[in-house]
PDB file of C-alpha atoms in Angstrom:
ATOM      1  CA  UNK A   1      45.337 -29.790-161.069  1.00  0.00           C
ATOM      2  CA  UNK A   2      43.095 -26.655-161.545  1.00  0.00           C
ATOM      3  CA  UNK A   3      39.781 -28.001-163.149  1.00  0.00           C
ATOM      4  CA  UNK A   4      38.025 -25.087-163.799  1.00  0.00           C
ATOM      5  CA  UNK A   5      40.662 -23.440-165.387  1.00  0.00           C
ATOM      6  CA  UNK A   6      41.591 -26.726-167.266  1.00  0.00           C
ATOM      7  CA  UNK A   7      38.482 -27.081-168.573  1.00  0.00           C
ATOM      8  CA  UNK A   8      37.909 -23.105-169.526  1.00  0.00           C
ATOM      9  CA  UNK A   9      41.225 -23.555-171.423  1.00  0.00           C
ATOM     10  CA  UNK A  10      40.500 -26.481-173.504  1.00  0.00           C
ATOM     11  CA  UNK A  11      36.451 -25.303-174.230  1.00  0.00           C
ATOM     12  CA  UNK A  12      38.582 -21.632-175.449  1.00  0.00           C
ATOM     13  CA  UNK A  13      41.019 -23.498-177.132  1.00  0.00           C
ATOM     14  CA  UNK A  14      38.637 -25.979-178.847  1.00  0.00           C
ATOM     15  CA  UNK A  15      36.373 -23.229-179.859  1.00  0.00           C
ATOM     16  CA  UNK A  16      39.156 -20.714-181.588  1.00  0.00           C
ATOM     17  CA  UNK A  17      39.979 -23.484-183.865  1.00  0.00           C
ATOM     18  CA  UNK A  18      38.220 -23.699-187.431  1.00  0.00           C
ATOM     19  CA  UNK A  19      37.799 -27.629-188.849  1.00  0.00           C
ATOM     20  CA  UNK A  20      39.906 -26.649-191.751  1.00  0.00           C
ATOM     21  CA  UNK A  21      42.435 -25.696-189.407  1.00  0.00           C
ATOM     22  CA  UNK A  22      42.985 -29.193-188.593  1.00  0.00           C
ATOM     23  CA  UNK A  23      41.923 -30.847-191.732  1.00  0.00           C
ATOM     24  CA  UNK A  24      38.401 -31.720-190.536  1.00  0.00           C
ATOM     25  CA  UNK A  25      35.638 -31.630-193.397  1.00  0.00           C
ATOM     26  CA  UNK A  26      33.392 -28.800-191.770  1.00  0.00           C
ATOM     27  CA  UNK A  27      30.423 -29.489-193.958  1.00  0.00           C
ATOM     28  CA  UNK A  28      26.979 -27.340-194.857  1.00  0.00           C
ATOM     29  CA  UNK A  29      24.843 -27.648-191.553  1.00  0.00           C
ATOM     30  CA  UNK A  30      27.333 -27.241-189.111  1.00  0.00           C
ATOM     31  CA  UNK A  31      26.453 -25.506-186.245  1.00  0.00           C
ATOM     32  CA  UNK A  32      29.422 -25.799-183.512  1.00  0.00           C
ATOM     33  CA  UNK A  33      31.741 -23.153-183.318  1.00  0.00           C
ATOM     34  CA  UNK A  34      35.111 -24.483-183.496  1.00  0.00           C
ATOM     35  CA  UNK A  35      35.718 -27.882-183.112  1.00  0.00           C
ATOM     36  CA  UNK A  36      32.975 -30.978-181.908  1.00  0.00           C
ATOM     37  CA  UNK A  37      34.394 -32.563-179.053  1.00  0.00           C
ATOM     38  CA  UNK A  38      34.424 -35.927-180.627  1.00  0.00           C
ATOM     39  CA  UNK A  39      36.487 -34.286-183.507  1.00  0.00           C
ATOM     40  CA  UNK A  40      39.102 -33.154-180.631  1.00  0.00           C
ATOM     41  CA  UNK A  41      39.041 -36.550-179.047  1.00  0.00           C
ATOM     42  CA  UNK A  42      39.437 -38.725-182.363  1.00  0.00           C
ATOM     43  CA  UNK A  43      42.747 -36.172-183.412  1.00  0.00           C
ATOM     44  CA  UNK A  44      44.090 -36.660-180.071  1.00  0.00           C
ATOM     45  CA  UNK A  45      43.568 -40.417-179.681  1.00  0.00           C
ATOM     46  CA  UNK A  46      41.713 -40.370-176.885  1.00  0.00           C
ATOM     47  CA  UNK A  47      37.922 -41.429-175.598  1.00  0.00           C
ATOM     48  CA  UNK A  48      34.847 -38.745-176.311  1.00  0.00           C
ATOM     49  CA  UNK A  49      34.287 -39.586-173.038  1.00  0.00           C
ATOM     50  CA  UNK A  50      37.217 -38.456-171.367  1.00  0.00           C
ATOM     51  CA  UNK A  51      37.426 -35.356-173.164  1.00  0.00           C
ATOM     52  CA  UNK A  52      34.531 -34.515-172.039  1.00  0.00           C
ATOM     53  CA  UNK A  53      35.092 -34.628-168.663  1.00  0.00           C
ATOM     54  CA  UNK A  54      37.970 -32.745-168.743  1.00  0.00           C
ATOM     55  CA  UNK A  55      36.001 -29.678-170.548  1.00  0.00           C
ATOM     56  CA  UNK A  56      33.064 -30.378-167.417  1.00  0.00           C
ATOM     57  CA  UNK A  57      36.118 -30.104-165.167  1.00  0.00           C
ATOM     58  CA  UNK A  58      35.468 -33.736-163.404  1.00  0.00           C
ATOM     59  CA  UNK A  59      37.879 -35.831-165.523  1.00  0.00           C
ATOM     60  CA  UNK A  60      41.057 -37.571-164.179  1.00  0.00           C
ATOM     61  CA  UNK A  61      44.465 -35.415-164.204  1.00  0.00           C
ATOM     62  CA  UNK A  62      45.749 -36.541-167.821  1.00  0.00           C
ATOM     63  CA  UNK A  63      49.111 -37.700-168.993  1.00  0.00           C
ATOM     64  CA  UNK A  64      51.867 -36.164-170.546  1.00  0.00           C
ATOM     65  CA  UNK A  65      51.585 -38.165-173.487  1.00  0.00           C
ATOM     66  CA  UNK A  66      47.517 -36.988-173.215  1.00  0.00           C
ATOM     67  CA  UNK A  67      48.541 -33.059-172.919  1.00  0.00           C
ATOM     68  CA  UNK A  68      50.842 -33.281-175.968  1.00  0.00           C
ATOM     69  CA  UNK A  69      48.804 -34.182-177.883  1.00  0.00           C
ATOM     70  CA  UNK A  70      45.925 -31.803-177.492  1.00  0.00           C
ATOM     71  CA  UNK A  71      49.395 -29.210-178.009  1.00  0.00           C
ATOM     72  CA  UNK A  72      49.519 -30.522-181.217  1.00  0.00           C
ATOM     73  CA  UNK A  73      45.407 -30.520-181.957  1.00  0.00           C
ATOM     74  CA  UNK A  74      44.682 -27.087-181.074  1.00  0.00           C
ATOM     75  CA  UNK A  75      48.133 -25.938-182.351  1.00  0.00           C
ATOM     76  CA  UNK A  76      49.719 -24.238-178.893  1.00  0.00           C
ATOM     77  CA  UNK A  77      52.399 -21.700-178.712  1.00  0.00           C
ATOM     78  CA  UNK A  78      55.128 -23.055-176.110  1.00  0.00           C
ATOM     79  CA  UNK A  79      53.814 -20.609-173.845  1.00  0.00           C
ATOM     80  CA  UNK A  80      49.855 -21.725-174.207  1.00  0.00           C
ATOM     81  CA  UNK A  81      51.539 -25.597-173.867  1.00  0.00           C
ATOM     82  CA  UNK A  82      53.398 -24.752-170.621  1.00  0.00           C
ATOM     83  CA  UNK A  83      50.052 -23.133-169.264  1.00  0.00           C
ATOM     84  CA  UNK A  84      48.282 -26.401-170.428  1.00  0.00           C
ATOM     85  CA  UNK A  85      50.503 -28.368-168.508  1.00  0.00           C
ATOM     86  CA  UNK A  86      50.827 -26.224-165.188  1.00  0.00           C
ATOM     87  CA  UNK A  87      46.732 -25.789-165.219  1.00  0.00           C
ATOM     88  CA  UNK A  88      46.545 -29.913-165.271  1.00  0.00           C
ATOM     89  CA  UNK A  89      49.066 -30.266-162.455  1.00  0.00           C
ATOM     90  CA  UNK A  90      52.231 -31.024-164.446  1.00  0.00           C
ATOM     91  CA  UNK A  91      55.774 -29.176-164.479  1.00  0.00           C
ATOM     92  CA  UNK A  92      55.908 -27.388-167.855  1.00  0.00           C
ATOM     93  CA  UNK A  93      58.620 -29.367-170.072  1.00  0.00           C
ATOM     94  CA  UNK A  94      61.918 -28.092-170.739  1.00  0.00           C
ATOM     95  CA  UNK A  95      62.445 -26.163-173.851  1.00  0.00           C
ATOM     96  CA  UNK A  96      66.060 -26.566-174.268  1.00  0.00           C
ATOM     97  CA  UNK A  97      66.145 -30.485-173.822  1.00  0.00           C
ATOM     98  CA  UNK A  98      64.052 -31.003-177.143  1.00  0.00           C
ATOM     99  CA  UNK A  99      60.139 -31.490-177.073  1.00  0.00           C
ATOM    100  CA  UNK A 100      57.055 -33.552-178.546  1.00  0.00           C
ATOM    101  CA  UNK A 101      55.801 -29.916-179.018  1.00  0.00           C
ATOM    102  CA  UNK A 102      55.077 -29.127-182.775  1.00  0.00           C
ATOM    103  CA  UNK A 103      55.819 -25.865-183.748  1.00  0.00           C
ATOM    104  CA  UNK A 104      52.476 -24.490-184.790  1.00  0.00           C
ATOM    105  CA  UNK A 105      53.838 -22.810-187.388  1.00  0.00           C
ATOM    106  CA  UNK A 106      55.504 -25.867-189.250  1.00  0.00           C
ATOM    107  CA  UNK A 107      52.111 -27.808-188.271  1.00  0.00           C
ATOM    108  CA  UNK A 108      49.807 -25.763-190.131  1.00  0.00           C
ATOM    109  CA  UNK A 109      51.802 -26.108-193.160  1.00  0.00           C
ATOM    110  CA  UNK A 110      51.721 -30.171-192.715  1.00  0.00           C
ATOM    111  CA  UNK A 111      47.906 -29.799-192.449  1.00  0.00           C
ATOM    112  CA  UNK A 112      47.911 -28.615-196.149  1.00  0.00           C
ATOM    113  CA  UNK A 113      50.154 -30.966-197.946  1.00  0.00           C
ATOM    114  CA  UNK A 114      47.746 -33.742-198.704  1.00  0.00           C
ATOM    115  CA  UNK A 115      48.980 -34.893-202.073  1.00  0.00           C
ATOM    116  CA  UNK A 116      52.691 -35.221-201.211  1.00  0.00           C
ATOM    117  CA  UNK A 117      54.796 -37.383-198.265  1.00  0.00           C
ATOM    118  CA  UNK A 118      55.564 -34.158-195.345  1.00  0.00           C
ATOM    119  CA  UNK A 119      56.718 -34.795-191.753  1.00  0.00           C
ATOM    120  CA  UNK A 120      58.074 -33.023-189.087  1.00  0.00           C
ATOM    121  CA  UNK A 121      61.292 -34.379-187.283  1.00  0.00           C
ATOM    122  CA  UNK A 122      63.029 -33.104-184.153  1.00  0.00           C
ATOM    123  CA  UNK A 123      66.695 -32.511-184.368  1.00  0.00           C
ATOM    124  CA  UNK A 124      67.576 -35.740-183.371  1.00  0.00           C
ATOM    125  CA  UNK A 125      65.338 -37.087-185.886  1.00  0.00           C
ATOM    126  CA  UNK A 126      62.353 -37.575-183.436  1.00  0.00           C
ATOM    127  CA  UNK A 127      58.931 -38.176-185.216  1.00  0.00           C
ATOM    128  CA  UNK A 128      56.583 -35.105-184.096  1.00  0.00           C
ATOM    129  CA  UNK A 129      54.017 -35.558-187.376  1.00  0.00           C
ATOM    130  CA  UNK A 130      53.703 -37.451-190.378  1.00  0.00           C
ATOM    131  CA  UNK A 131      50.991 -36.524-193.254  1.00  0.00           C
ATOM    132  CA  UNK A 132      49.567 -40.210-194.619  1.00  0.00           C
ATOM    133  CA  UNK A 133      51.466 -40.386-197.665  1.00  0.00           C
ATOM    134  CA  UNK A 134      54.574 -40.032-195.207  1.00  0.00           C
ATOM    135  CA  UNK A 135      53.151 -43.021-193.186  1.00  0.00           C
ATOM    136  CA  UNK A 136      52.731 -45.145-196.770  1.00  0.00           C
ATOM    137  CA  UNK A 137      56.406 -44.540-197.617  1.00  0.00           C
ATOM    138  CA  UNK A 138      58.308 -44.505-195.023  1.00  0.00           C
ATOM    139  CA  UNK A 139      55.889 -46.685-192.375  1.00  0.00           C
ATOM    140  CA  UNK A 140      54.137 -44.808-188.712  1.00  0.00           C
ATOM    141  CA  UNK A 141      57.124 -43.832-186.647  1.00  0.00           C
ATOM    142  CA  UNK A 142      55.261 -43.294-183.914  1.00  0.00           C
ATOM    143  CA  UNK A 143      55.026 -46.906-183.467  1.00  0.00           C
ATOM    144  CA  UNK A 144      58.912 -46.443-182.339  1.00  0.00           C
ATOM    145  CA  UNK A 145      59.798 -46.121-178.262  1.00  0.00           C
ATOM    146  CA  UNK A 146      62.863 -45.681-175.907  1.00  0.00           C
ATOM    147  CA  UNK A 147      65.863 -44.581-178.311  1.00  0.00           C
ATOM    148  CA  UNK A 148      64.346 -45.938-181.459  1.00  0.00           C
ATOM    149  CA  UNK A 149      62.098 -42.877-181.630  1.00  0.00           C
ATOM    150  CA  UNK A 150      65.368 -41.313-183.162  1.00  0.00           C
ATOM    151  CA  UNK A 151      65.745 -41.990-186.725  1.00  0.00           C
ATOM    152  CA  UNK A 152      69.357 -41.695-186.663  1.00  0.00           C
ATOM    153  CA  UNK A 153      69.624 -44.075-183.850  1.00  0.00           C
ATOM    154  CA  UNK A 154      67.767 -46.655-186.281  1.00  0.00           C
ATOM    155  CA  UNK A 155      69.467 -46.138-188.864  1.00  0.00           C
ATOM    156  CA  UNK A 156      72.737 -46.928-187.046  1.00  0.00           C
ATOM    157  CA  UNK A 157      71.080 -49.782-184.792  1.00  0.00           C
ATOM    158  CA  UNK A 158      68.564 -51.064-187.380  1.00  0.00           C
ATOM    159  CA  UNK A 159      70.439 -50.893-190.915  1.00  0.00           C
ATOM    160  CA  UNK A 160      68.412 -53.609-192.535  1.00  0.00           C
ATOM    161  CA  UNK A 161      65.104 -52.082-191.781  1.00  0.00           C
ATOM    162  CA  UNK A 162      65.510 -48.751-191.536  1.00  0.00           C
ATOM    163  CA  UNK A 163      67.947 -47.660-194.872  1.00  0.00           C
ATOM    164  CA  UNK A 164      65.695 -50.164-197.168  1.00  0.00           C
ATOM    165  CA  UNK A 165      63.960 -46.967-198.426  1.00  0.00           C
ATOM    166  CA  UNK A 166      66.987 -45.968-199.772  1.00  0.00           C
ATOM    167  CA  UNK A 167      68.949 -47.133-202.644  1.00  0.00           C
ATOM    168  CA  UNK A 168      72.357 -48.323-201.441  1.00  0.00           C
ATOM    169  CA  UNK A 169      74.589 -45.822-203.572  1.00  0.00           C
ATOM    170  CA  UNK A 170      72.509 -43.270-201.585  1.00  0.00           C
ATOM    171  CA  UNK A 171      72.894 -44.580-197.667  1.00  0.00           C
ATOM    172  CA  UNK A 172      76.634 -43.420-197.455  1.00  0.00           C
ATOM    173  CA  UNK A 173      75.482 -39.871-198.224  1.00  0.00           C
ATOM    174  CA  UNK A 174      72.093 -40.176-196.131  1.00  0.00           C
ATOM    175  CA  UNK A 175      74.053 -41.520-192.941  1.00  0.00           C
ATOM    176  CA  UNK A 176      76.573 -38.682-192.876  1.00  0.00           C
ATOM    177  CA  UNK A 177      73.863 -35.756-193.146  1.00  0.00           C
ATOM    178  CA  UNK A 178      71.967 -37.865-190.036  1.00  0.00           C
ATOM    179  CA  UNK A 179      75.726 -37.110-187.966  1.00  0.00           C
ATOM    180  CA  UNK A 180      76.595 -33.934-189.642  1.00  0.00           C
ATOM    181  CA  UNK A 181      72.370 -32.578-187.922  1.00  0.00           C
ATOM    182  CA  UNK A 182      73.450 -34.584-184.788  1.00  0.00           C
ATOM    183  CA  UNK A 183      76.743 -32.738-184.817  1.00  0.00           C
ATOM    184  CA  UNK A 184      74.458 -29.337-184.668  1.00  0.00           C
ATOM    185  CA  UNK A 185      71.955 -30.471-182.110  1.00  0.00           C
ATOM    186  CA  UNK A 186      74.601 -31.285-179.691  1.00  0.00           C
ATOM    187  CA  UNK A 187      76.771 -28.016-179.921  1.00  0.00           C
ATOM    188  CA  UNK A 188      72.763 -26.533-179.615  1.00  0.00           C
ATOM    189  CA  UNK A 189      71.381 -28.433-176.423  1.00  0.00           C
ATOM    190  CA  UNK A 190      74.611 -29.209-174.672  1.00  0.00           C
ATOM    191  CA  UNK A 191      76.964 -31.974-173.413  1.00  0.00           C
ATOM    192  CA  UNK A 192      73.952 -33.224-170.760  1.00  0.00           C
ATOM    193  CA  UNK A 193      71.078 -33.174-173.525  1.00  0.00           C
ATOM    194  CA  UNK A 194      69.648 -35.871-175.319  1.00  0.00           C
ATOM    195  CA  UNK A 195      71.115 -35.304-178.481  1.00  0.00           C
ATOM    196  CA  UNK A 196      74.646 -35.727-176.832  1.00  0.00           C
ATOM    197  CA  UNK A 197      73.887 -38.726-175.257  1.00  0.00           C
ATOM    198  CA  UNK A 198      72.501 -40.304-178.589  1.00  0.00           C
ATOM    199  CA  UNK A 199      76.024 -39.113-179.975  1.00  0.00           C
ATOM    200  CA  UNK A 200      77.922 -41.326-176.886  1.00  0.00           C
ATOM    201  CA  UNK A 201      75.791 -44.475-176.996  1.00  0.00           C
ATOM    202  CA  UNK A 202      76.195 -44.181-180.855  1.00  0.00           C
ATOM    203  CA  UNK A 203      80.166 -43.943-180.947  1.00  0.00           C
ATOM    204  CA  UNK A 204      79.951 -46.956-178.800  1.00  0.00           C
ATOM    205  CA  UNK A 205      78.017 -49.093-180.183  1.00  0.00           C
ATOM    206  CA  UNK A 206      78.504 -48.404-183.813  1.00  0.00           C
ATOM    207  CA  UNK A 207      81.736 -48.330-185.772  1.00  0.00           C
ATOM    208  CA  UNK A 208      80.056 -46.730-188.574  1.00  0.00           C
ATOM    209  CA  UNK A 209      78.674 -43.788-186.662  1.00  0.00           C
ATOM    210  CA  UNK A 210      82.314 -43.655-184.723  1.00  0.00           C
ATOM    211  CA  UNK A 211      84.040 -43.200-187.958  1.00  0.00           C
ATOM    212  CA  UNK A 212      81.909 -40.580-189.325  1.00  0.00           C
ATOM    213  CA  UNK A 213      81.461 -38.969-186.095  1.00  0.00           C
ATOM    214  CA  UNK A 214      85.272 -38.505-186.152  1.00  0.00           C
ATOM    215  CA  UNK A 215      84.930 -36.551-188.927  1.00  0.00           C
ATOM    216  CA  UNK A 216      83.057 -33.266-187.342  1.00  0.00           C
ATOM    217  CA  UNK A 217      81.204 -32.527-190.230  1.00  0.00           C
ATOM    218  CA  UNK A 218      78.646 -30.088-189.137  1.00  0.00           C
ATOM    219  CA  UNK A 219      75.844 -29.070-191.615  1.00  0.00           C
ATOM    220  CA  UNK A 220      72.004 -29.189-192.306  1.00  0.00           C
ATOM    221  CA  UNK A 221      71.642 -31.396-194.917  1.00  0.00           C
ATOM    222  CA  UNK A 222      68.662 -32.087-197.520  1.00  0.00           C
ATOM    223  CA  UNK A 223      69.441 -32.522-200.411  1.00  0.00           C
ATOM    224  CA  UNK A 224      67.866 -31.233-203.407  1.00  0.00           C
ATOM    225  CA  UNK A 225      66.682 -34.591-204.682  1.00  0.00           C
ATOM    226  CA  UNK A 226      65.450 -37.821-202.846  1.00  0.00           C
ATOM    227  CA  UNK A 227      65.468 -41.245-204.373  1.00  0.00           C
ATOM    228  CA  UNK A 228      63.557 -43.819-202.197  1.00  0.00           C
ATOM    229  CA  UNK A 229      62.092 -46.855-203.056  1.00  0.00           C
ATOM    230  CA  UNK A 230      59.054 -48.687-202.143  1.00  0.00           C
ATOM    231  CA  UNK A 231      58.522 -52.439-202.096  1.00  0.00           C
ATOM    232  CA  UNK A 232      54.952 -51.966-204.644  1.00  0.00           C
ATOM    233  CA  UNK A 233      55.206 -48.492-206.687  1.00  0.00           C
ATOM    234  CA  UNK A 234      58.816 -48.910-207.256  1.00  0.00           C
ATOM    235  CA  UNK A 235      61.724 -45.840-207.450  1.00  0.00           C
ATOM    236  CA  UNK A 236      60.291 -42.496-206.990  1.00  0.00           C
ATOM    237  CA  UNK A 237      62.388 -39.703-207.408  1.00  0.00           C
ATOM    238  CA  UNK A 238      62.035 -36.884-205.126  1.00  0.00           C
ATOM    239  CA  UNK A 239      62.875 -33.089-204.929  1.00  0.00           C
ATOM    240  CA  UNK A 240      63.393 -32.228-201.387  1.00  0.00           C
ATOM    241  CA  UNK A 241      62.574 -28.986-199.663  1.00  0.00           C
ATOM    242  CA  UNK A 242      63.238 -28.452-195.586  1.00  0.00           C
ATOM    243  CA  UNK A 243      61.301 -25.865-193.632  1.00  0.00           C
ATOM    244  CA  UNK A 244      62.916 -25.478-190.009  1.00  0.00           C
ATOM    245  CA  UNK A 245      61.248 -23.240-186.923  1.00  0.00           C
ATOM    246  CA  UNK A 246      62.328 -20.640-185.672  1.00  0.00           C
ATOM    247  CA  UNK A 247      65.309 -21.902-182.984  1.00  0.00           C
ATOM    248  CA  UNK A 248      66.230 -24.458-185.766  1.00  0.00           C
ATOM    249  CA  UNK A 249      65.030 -27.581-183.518  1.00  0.00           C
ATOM    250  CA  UNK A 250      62.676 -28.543-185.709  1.00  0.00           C
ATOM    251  CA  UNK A 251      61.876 -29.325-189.538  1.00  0.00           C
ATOM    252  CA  UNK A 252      59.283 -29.583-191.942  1.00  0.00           C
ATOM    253  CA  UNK A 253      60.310 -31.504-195.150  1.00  0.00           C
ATOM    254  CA  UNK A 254      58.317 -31.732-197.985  1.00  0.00           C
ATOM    255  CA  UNK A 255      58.805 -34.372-200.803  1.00  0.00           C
ATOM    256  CA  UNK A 256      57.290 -33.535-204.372  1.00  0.00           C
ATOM    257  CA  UNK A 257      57.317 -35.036-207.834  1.00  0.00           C
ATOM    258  CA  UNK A 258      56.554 -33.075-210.643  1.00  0.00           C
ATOM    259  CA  UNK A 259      52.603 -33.041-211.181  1.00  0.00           C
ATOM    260  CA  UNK A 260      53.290 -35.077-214.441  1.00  0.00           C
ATOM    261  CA  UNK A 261      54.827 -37.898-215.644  1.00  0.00           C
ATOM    262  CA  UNK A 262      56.137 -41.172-214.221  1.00  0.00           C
ATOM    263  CA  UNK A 263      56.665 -39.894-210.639  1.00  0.00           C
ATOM    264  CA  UNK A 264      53.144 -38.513-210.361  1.00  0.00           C
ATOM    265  CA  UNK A 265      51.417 -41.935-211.000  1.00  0.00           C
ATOM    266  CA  UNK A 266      53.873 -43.609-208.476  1.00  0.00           C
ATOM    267  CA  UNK A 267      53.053 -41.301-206.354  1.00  0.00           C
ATOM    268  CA  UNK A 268      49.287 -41.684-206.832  1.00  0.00           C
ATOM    269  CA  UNK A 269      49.666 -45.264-206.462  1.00  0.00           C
ATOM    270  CA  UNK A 270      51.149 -45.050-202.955  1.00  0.00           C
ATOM    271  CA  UNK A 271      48.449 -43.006-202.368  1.00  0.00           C
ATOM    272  CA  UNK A 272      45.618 -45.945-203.098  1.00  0.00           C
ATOM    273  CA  UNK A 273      48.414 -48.524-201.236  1.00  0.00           C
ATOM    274  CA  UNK A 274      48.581 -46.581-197.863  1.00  0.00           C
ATOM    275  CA  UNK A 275      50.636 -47.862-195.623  1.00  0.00           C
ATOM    276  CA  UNK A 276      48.667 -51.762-195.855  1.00  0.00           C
ATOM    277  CA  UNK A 277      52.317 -53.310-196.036  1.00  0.00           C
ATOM    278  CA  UNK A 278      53.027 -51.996-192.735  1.00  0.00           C
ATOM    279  CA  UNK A 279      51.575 -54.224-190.658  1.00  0.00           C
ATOM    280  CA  UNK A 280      53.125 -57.185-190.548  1.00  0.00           C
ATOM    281  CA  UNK A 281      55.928 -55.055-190.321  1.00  0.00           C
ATOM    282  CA  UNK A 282      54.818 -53.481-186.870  1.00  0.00           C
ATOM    283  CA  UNK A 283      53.489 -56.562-186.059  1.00  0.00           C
ATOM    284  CA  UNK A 284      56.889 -58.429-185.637  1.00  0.00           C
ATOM    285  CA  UNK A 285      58.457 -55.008-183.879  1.00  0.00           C
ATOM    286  CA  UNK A 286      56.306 -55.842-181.151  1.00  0.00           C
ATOM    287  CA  UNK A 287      56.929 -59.323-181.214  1.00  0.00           C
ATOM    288  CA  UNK A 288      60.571 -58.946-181.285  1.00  0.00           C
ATOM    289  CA  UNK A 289      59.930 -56.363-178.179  1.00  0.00           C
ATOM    290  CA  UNK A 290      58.480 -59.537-175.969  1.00  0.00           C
TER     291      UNK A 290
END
């Protein structure tokens, strides 16, 4: 672990960055440049305290988890995320495996969608960011570990909870465009990857996914319009728009409603809800995980 350099790196890194970059409020009398380092610490889930003493070059070596997520705050390249992890005495990750990384491109579009539900998926359907009307709909899917951090491994393995956002003339549709991106991520990362793994458990252990699996569709699929439905506000009716980076591993997708009407208020209402109803519901995850 190379402290002084560590610490340079994240004091550089924290100071290039302008609050609205990140969705902080700057307000009238600031005087920082960049980013406090409280603000750093509170978008990277971690203590002031620690933070700190990794910018005065005394704190412990941090985590993985820890480094990817000041990646995401300060909005790395690859290459300024491998130097980040090298500098705090860590083997930079491998690129072609798949990655918590967010591209920073596809994050600073996230951090101005405010009034619509926008996340940012792997191409296994990994959470990597979720804007907090994404978190109201569809619940925090970061609360997800092991192979349940794949949405199409939950959707296979968890039917009841995880397609009750859909309507059920939609799931049949929704499950093959999870296979048919799964398909694509395989032929992408190769027969030892991740994704290709998550294709042999699944063939095993799910009939459903073996039977549409046999089928070799192979496509990026969003569709044009989303219905989903939520337990309070009701039906919404979404159109659906998907942003990918650059080596196709990752997307952006954006759900709107037209600014007026019936959608909008349903929309607005989710808005006021948050994602309240979520916690019994991540409450008895972690019960069942006992």
């Amino acid at each position: 672990m190379e402290r002084t350099g560590l610490a340079e790196f994240l004091r550089s890194r924290r100071e290039s960055l302008r609050p609205e970059d990140v969705g902080v409020v700057a307000g009238a009398r600031r005087r920082v440049r960049g980013l406090r380092r409280e603000e750093v610490a509170q978008l990277a889930a971690m203590s002031v305290d620690y933070y700190s003493r990794l910018e005065r070059g005394s704190g412990s070596e941090p985590s993985t988890s820890m480094l990817d997520a000041l990646a995401r705050v300060f909005r790395l390249s690859l290459d300024e995320r491998d130097h980040l992890y090298r500098l705090a005495g860590h083997n930079a990750p491998d690129r072609v495996s798949g990655t918590s990384h967010v591209s920073p491109a596809l994050l600073r579009v996230l951090d101005n969608l405010s009034a619509t539900p926008a996340f940012v998926v792997s191409d296994i359907a990994e959470p990597l960011a979720q804007n907090s009307l994404a978190v109201a709909l569809f619940g925090d899917w970061s609360r997800f570990s092991g192979d349940d951090r794949s949405g199409i491994h939950r959707w296979f393995t968890r039917p009841d909870s995880e397609r009750a956002v859909y309507p059920p003339e939609d799931r049949e549709r929704q499950g093959r465009s999870l296979v048919a991106s799964l398909r694509i991520a395989v032929t992408r990362r190769g027969a030892n990857s991740a994704a290709a793994r998550l294709a042999r458990e699944l063939e095993r252990s799910s009939p459903e996914f073996a039977r549409l699996w046999a089928d070799h569709d192979v496509a990026h699929r969003f569709e044009d319009h989303k219905v989903l439905v939520h337990p309070e506000v009701g039906t919404i009716r979404f159109d659906c728009q998907a942003l990918f980076s650059e080596d196709q591993s990752q997307t952006l997708v954006v759900l709107s409603v037209h600014p007026r009407g019936a959608e909008a208020e349903k929309l607005r209402l989710l808005s006021v809800l948050g994602s309240t109803r979520f916690t019994s519901v991540t409450t008895a995850d972690r019960d069942d995980e006992r």
